[in-house]
Tab-separated table of C-alpha atoms in Angstrom:
chain	number	residue	atom	x	y	z
A	9	UNK	CA	10.714	-6.566	-17.852
A	10	UNK	CA	12.099	-3.216	-16.669
A	11	UNK	CA	15.300	-1.377	-17.610
A	12	UNK	CA	18.035	-1.118	-14.950
A	13	UNK	CA	18.121	2.103	-12.958
A	14	UNK	CA	20.133	3.862	-10.279
A	15	UNK	CA	18.517	3.527	-6.861
A	16	UNK	CA	18.100	6.712	-4.813
A	17	UNK	CA	19.797	6.203	-1.449
A	18	UNK	CA	18.553	7.471	1.914
A	19	UNK	CA	20.347	10.647	3.070
A	20	UNK	CA	22.678	9.815	5.937
A	21	UNK	CA	22.657	13.036	7.957
A	22	UNK	CA	18.961	13.050	8.834
A	23	UNK	CA	17.499	12.323	12.269
A	24	UNK	CA	14.809	9.652	11.873
A	25	UNK	CA	15.261	6.956	14.509
A	26	UNK	CA	13.089	8.855	17.006
A	27	UNK	CA	10.157	8.474	14.586
A	28	UNK	CA	10.141	4.666	14.889
A	29	UNK	CA	8.468	3.986	18.285
A	30	UNK	CA	4.737	3.244	18.153
A	31	UNK	CA	2.641	3.874	21.255
A	32	UNK	CA	-0.226	1.612	22.255
A	33	UNK	CA	-2.703	4.327	21.265
A	34	UNK	CA	-1.087	4.742	17.835
A	35	UNK	CA	-1.101	0.975	17.325
A	36	UNK	CA	-4.813	0.656	18.037
A	37	UNK	CA	-5.571	3.671	15.869
A	38	UNK	CA	-3.749	1.973	13.006
A	39	UNK	CA	-5.378	-1.422	13.572
A	40	UNK	CA	-8.894	0.050	13.579
A	41	UNK	CA	-8.345	2.556	10.759
A	42	UNK	CA	-10.274	0.608	8.064
A	43	UNK	CA	-13.188	-0.431	10.287
A	44	UNK	CA	-15.360	2.739	10.112
A	45	UNK	CA	-15.215	2.676	6.313
A	46	UNK	CA	-16.072	-1.031	6.232
A	47	UNK	CA	-19.094	-0.534	8.491
A	48	UNK	CA	-20.179	2.543	6.515
A	49	UNK	CA	-19.919	0.709	3.195
A	50	UNK	CA	-22.025	-2.195	4.478
A	51	UNK	CA	-24.607	0.202	5.922
A	52	UNK	CA	-24.838	2.088	2.632
A	53	UNK	CA	-25.097	-1.121	0.591
A	54	UNK	CA	-28.009	-2.189	2.793
A	55	UNK	CA	-29.780	1.171	2.329
A	56	UNK	CA	-31.519	2.970	-0.554
A	57	UNK	CA	-28.247	4.879	-1.013
A	58	UNK	CA	-26.314	1.744	-1.953
A	59	UNK	CA	-24.396	3.329	-4.894
A	60	UNK	CA	-22.586	5.569	-2.385
A	61	UNK	CA	-21.227	2.434	-0.767
A	62	UNK	CA	-18.683	2.169	-3.577
A	63	UNK	CA	-16.881	5.291	-2.313
A	64	UNK	CA	-16.842	3.944	1.248
A	65	UNK	CA	-15.506	0.618	-0.091
A	66	UNK	CA	-12.730	2.476	-1.905
A	67	UNK	CA	-11.752	4.235	1.327
A	68	UNK	CA	-11.883	0.938	3.228
A	69	UNK	CA	-9.580	-0.654	0.656
A	70	UNK	CA	-7.184	2.299	0.875
A	71	UNK	CA	-7.022	2.118	4.679
A	72	UNK	CA	-6.699	-1.671	4.565
A	73	UNK	CA	-3.807	-1.308	2.110
A	74	UNK	CA	-2.134	1.063	4.546
A	75	UNK	CA	-2.607	-1.371	7.441
A	76	UNK	CA	-1.448	-4.253	5.271
A	77	UNK	CA	1.597	-2.233	4.278
A	78	UNK	CA	2.521	-1.484	7.899
A	79	UNK	CA	2.226	-5.183	8.765
A	80	UNK	CA	4.498	-6.080	5.836
A	81	UNK	CA	7.223	-3.782	7.154
A	82	UNK	CA	6.659	-4.690	10.809
A	83	UNK	CA	5.842	-1.073	11.671
A	84	UNK	CA	2.954	-1.787	14.051
A	85	UNK	CA	5.075	-2.820	17.014
A	86	UNK	CA	3.534	-6.312	16.970
A	87	UNK	CA	5.216	-9.732	17.142
A	88	UNK	CA	5.934	-11.015	13.640
A	89	UNK	CA	3.368	-13.796	14.037
A	90	UNK	CA	0.705	-11.175	14.707
A	91	UNK	CA	1.733	-9.276	11.564
A	92	UNK	CA	1.329	-12.455	9.497
A	93	UNK	CA	-2.048	-13.233	11.095
A	94	UNK	CA	-3.156	-9.694	10.252
A	95	UNK	CA	-2.176	-10.234	6.615
A	96	UNK	CA	-4.368	-13.360	6.524
A	97	UNK	CA	-7.329	-11.527	8.099
A	98	UNK	CA	-7.007	-8.646	5.661
A	99	UNK	CA	-6.798	-11.126	2.797
A	100	UNK	CA	-10.254	-12.391	3.740
A	101	UNK	CA	-11.713	-8.876	4.032
A	102	UNK	CA	-10.036	-7.548	0.871
A	103	UNK	CA	-10.557	-10.774	-1.140
A	104	UNK	CA	-6.922	-10.994	-2.150
A	105	UNK	CA	-3.636	-12.755	-1.445
A	106	UNK	CA	-1.742	-10.379	0.803
A	107	UNK	CA	1.165	-12.755	1.352
A	108	UNK	CA	2.033	-12.553	-2.346
A	109	UNK	CA	1.774	-8.768	-2.086
A	110	UNK	CA	4.081	-8.825	0.933
A	111	UNK	CA	6.784	-10.869	-0.784
A	112	UNK	CA	6.623	-8.893	-4.018
A	113	UNK	CA	6.648	-5.609	-2.114
A	114	UNK	CA	9.881	-6.497	-0.347
A	115	UNK	CA	11.359	-7.377	-3.749
A	116	UNK	CA	10.125	-3.979	-4.916
A	117	UNK	CA	12.147	-2.290	-2.180
A	118	UNK	CA	15.172	-4.455	-2.858
A	119	UNK	CA	15.261	-4.015	-6.638
A	120	UNK	CA	13.691	-0.538	-6.919
A	121	UNK	CA	12.001	-0.436	-10.340
A	122	UNK	CA	14.690	-2.630	-11.880
A	123	UNK	CA	14.347	-5.810	-13.985
A	124	UNK	CA	13.546	-8.016	-10.961
A	125	UNK	CA	10.843	-5.723	-9.602
A	126	UNK	CA	7.482	-7.122	-10.726
A	127	UNK	CA	5.468	-4.677	-8.621
A	128	UNK	CA	7.419	-1.658	-9.827
A	129	UNK	CA	7.227	-2.515	-13.512
A	130	UNK	CA	3.737	-0.978	-13.506
A	131	UNK	CA	5.441	2.394	-13.104
A	132	UNK	CA	7.034	1.995	-16.535
A	133	UNK	CA	3.613	1.725	-18.220
A	134	UNK	CA	1.277	4.433	-19.472
A	135	UNK	CA	-1.960	5.055	-17.575
A	136	UNK	CA	-3.965	3.184	-20.190
A	137	UNK	CA	-1.595	0.245	-20.210
A	138	UNK	CA	-1.643	-0.187	-16.449
A	139	UNK	CA	-5.449	0.005	-16.311
A	140	UNK	CA	-5.682	-2.756	-18.917
A	141	UNK	CA	-3.042	-4.771	-17.068
A	142	UNK	CA	-4.748	-4.274	-13.693
A	143	UNK	CA	-6.901	-7.454	-13.588
A	144	UNK	CA	-3.832	-9.570	-14.317
A	145	UNK	CA	-1.625	-7.861	-11.721
A	146	UNK	CA	-2.817	-9.802	-8.609
A	147	UNK	CA	-2.430	-13.088	-10.503
A	148	UNK	CA	1.106	-12.199	-11.574
A	149	UNK	CA	1.999	-11.373	-7.954
A	150	UNK	CA	0.714	-14.776	-6.861
A	151	UNK	CA	2.717	-16.573	-9.548
A	152	UNK	CA	5.805	-14.472	-8.770
A	153	UNK	CA	5.651	-15.302	-5.054
A	154	UNK	CA	4.869	-18.980	-5.634
A	155	UNK	CA	7.895	-19.391	-7.906
A	156	UNK	CA	10.373	-17.270	-5.974
A	157	UNK	CA	9.210	-17.075	-2.373
A	158	UNK	CA	9.981	-20.624	-1.277
A	159	UNK	CA	8.127	-23.021	0.994
A	160	UNK	CA	7.410	-20.534	3.780
A	161	UNK	CA	5.689	-18.075	1.476
A	162	UNK	CA	3.777	-20.841	-0.286
A	163	UNK	CA	2.326	-21.913	3.060
A	164	UNK	CA	1.291	-18.355	3.788
A	165	UNK	CA	-0.299	-18.018	0.353
A	166	UNK	CA	-2.278	-21.208	0.934
A	167	UNK	CA	-3.538	-19.761	4.232
A	168	UNK	CA	-4.591	-16.617	2.367
A	169	UNK	CA	-6.343	-18.730	-0.251
A	170	UNK	CA	-8.231	-20.645	2.429
A	171	UNK	CA	-9.244	-17.385	4.144
A	172	UNK	CA	-10.484	-15.890	0.872
A	173	UNK	CA	-12.364	-19.070	-0.089
A	174	UNK	CA	-14.085	-19.153	3.297
A	175	UNK	CA	-15.000	-15.467	3.033
A	176	UNK	CA	-16.469	-15.899	-0.449
A	177	UNK	CA	-18.336	-19.025	0.624
A	178	UNK	CA	-19.846	-17.305	3.669
A	179	UNK	CA	-20.852	-14.283	1.599
A	180	UNK	CA	-22.560	-16.356	-1.084
A	181	UNK	CA	-24.262	-18.624	1.432
A	182	UNK	CA	-25.530	-15.669	3.452
A	183	UNK	CA	-27.619	-14.312	0.553
A	184	UNK	CA	-27.023	-10.851	1.985
A	185	UNK	CA	-27.007	-8.225	-0.755
A	186	UNK	CA	-24.682	-5.845	1.085
A	187	UNK	CA	-22.040	-8.570	1.397
A	188	UNK	CA	-22.336	-9.497	-2.275
A	189	UNK	CA	-21.808	-5.828	-3.155
A	190	UNK	CA	-18.770	-5.776	-0.868
A	191	UNK	CA	-17.417	-8.803	-2.721
A	192	UNK	CA	-17.918	-7.076	-6.079
A	193	UNK	CA	-16.280	-3.873	-4.808
A	194	UNK	CA	-13.231	-5.740	-3.545
A	195	UNK	CA	-12.896	-7.514	-6.879
A	196	UNK	CA	-12.929	-4.169	-8.674
A	197	UNK	CA	-10.442	-2.707	-6.196
A	198	UNK	CA	-8.034	-5.589	-6.724
A	199	UNK	CA	-8.143	-4.901	-10.470
A	200	UNK	CA	-7.274	-1.229	-9.857
A	201	UNK	CA	-4.459	-1.829	-7.344
A	202	UNK	CA	-1.732	-1.657	-9.997
A	203	UNK	CA	-2.922	1.840	-10.895
A	204	UNK	CA	-3.674	3.339	-7.488
A	205	UNK	CA	-1.058	1.569	-5.350
A	206	UNK	CA	1.897	1.458	-7.760
A	207	UNK	CA	1.592	3.492	-10.955
A	208	UNK	CA	0.325	6.703	-9.421
A	209	UNK	CA	3.283	6.939	-7.016
A	210	UNK	CA	6.006	5.687	-9.384
A	211	UNK	CA	5.170	6.837	-12.903
A	212	UNK	CA	7.990	8.967	-14.271
A	213	UNK	CA	10.407	8.212	-11.433
A	214	UNK	CA	12.526	5.847	-13.534
A	215	UNK	CA	13.563	8.850	-15.599
A	216	UNK	CA	14.016	11.194	-12.633
A	217	UNK	CA	15.964	8.704	-10.508
A	218	UNK	CA	13.749	9.447	-7.484
A	219	UNK	CA	12.637	6.655	-5.156
A	220	UNK	CA	9.004	7.650	-5.649
A	221	UNK	CA	6.612	10.567	-5.850
A	222	UNK	CA	5.607	12.538	-2.778
A	223	UNK	CA	2.528	14.680	-2.204
A	224	UNK	CA	1.947	17.517	0.231
A	225	UNK	CA	-1.257	19.284	1.280
A	226	UNK	CA	-4.885	18.221	1.500
A	227	UNK	CA	-4.688	15.376	-1.048
A	228	UNK	CA	-1.916	13.734	0.958
A	229	UNK	CA	-4.173	13.746	4.022
A	230	UNK	CA	-7.191	12.489	2.069
A	231	UNK	CA	-5.042	9.590	0.853
A	232	UNK	CA	-4.220	8.730	4.491
A	233	UNK	CA	-0.567	9.750	3.956
A	234	UNK	CA	0.032	6.952	1.438
A	235	UNK	CA	1.310	9.529	-1.060
A	236	UNK	CA	4.471	10.214	0.982
A	237	UNK	CA	5.948	7.437	-1.097
A	238	UNK	CA	9.444	8.765	-1.731
A	239	UNK	CA	9.966	9.149	2.009
A	240	UNK	CA	8.682	5.627	2.600
A	241	UNK	CA	11.136	4.140	0.121
A	242	UNK	CA	14.055	6.005	1.639
A	243	UNK	CA	13.119	5.085	5.234
A	244	UNK	CA	10.725	2.084	5.100
A	245	UNK	CA	10.855	1.443	8.861
A	246	UNK	CA	9.275	4.809	9.650
A	247	UNK	CA	5.516	4.300	10.268
A	248	UNK	CA	3.243	5.946	7.717
A	249	UNK	CA	1.700	8.156	10.402
A	250	UNK	CA	5.130	9.762	10.950
A	251	UNK	CA	6.047	10.279	7.287
A	252	UNK	CA	4.931	13.954	7.254
A	253	UNK	CA	7.416	14.619	10.082
A	254	UNK	CA	10.123	12.789	8.155
A	255	UNK	CA	9.304	14.718	4.967
A	256	UNK	CA	9.608	18.049	6.792
A	257	UNK	CA	13.049	17.063	8.088
A	258	UNK	CA	14.208	15.965	4.646
A	259	UNK	CA	12.961	19.220	3.126
A	260	UNK	CA	14.841	21.220	5.771
A	261	UNK	CA	18.022	19.179	6.172
A	262	UNK	CA	18.809	17.791	2.700
A	263	UNK	CA	19.888	20.363	0.102
A	264	UNK	CA	17.846	20.076	-3.080
A	265	UNK	CA	15.419	17.503	-1.672
A	266	UNK	CA	12.325	19.708	-1.708
A	267	UNK	CA	13.157	21.181	-5.121
A	268	UNK	CA	13.589	17.752	-6.737
A	269	UNK	CA	10.305	16.388	-5.379
A	270	UNK	CA	7.712	15.127	-7.881
A	271	UNK	CA	4.121	15.315	-6.542
A	272	UNK	CA	1.532	12.659	-7.294
A	273	UNK	CA	-1.052	15.206	-8.488
A	274	UNK	CA	0.609	18.607	-9.018
A	275	UNK	CA	-2.672	20.550	-9.060
A	276	UNK	CA	-3.383	19.596	-5.447
A	277	UNK	CA	0.143	19.852	-4.140
A	278	UNK	CA	1.352	22.312	-1.539
A	279	UNK	CA	4.797	23.537	-2.483
A	280	UNK	CA	7.277	24.147	0.343
């Protein structure tokens, strides 16, 4: 599937443990992050300006991916059962199987773009190839988790499937146009996840040996800090909200780190 590669290791002489604690205020900010975009998208879909709802849906999906990602890594300061329940809830809202994403994402961290990394193999494709592959990507993640995750992960996937089926059933039975448009938007977003959530932060890194790409500046903030991907791979237990602090320390304390960085979109990158 993917050629073997050397995994970039986390620098040892960097202070990062103080970035781990999550306050109650930070936790609630993270848990509610997608909600304004969800409400805005529904309001726009129900208005004469319904085409603009697609942009709000995209931002909701991005923020939900971030929340989903933090739950996967246990970075919200919640009991593990609450993290799993959150994955099921987000599965219903995003119309996808987040448990399969969770299992495959942990394999992605473990195998780092190597032959056993199904998620990361998107980074070895061209932009055109990954866009064509996109609709198949969620299905491959489901199959991958079902075959390799074991009984526990199969149970979680079945819970996700039930949540998604109930959500789709309620939407279709409601006959509400704004909910049907939300359903269509989530379907499109799932087909583009391979591009926006994997390829854009990993393309070219197999050749460079870096753990991922990392953006600075306004685009990094517009992407809700999800483009600090190299830093996340090196220190996955650091919450996303603290990754800019971690990146600044790595730039200052690790010789050659800033110079070797590959931005996601160079034209919108702020060089240090």
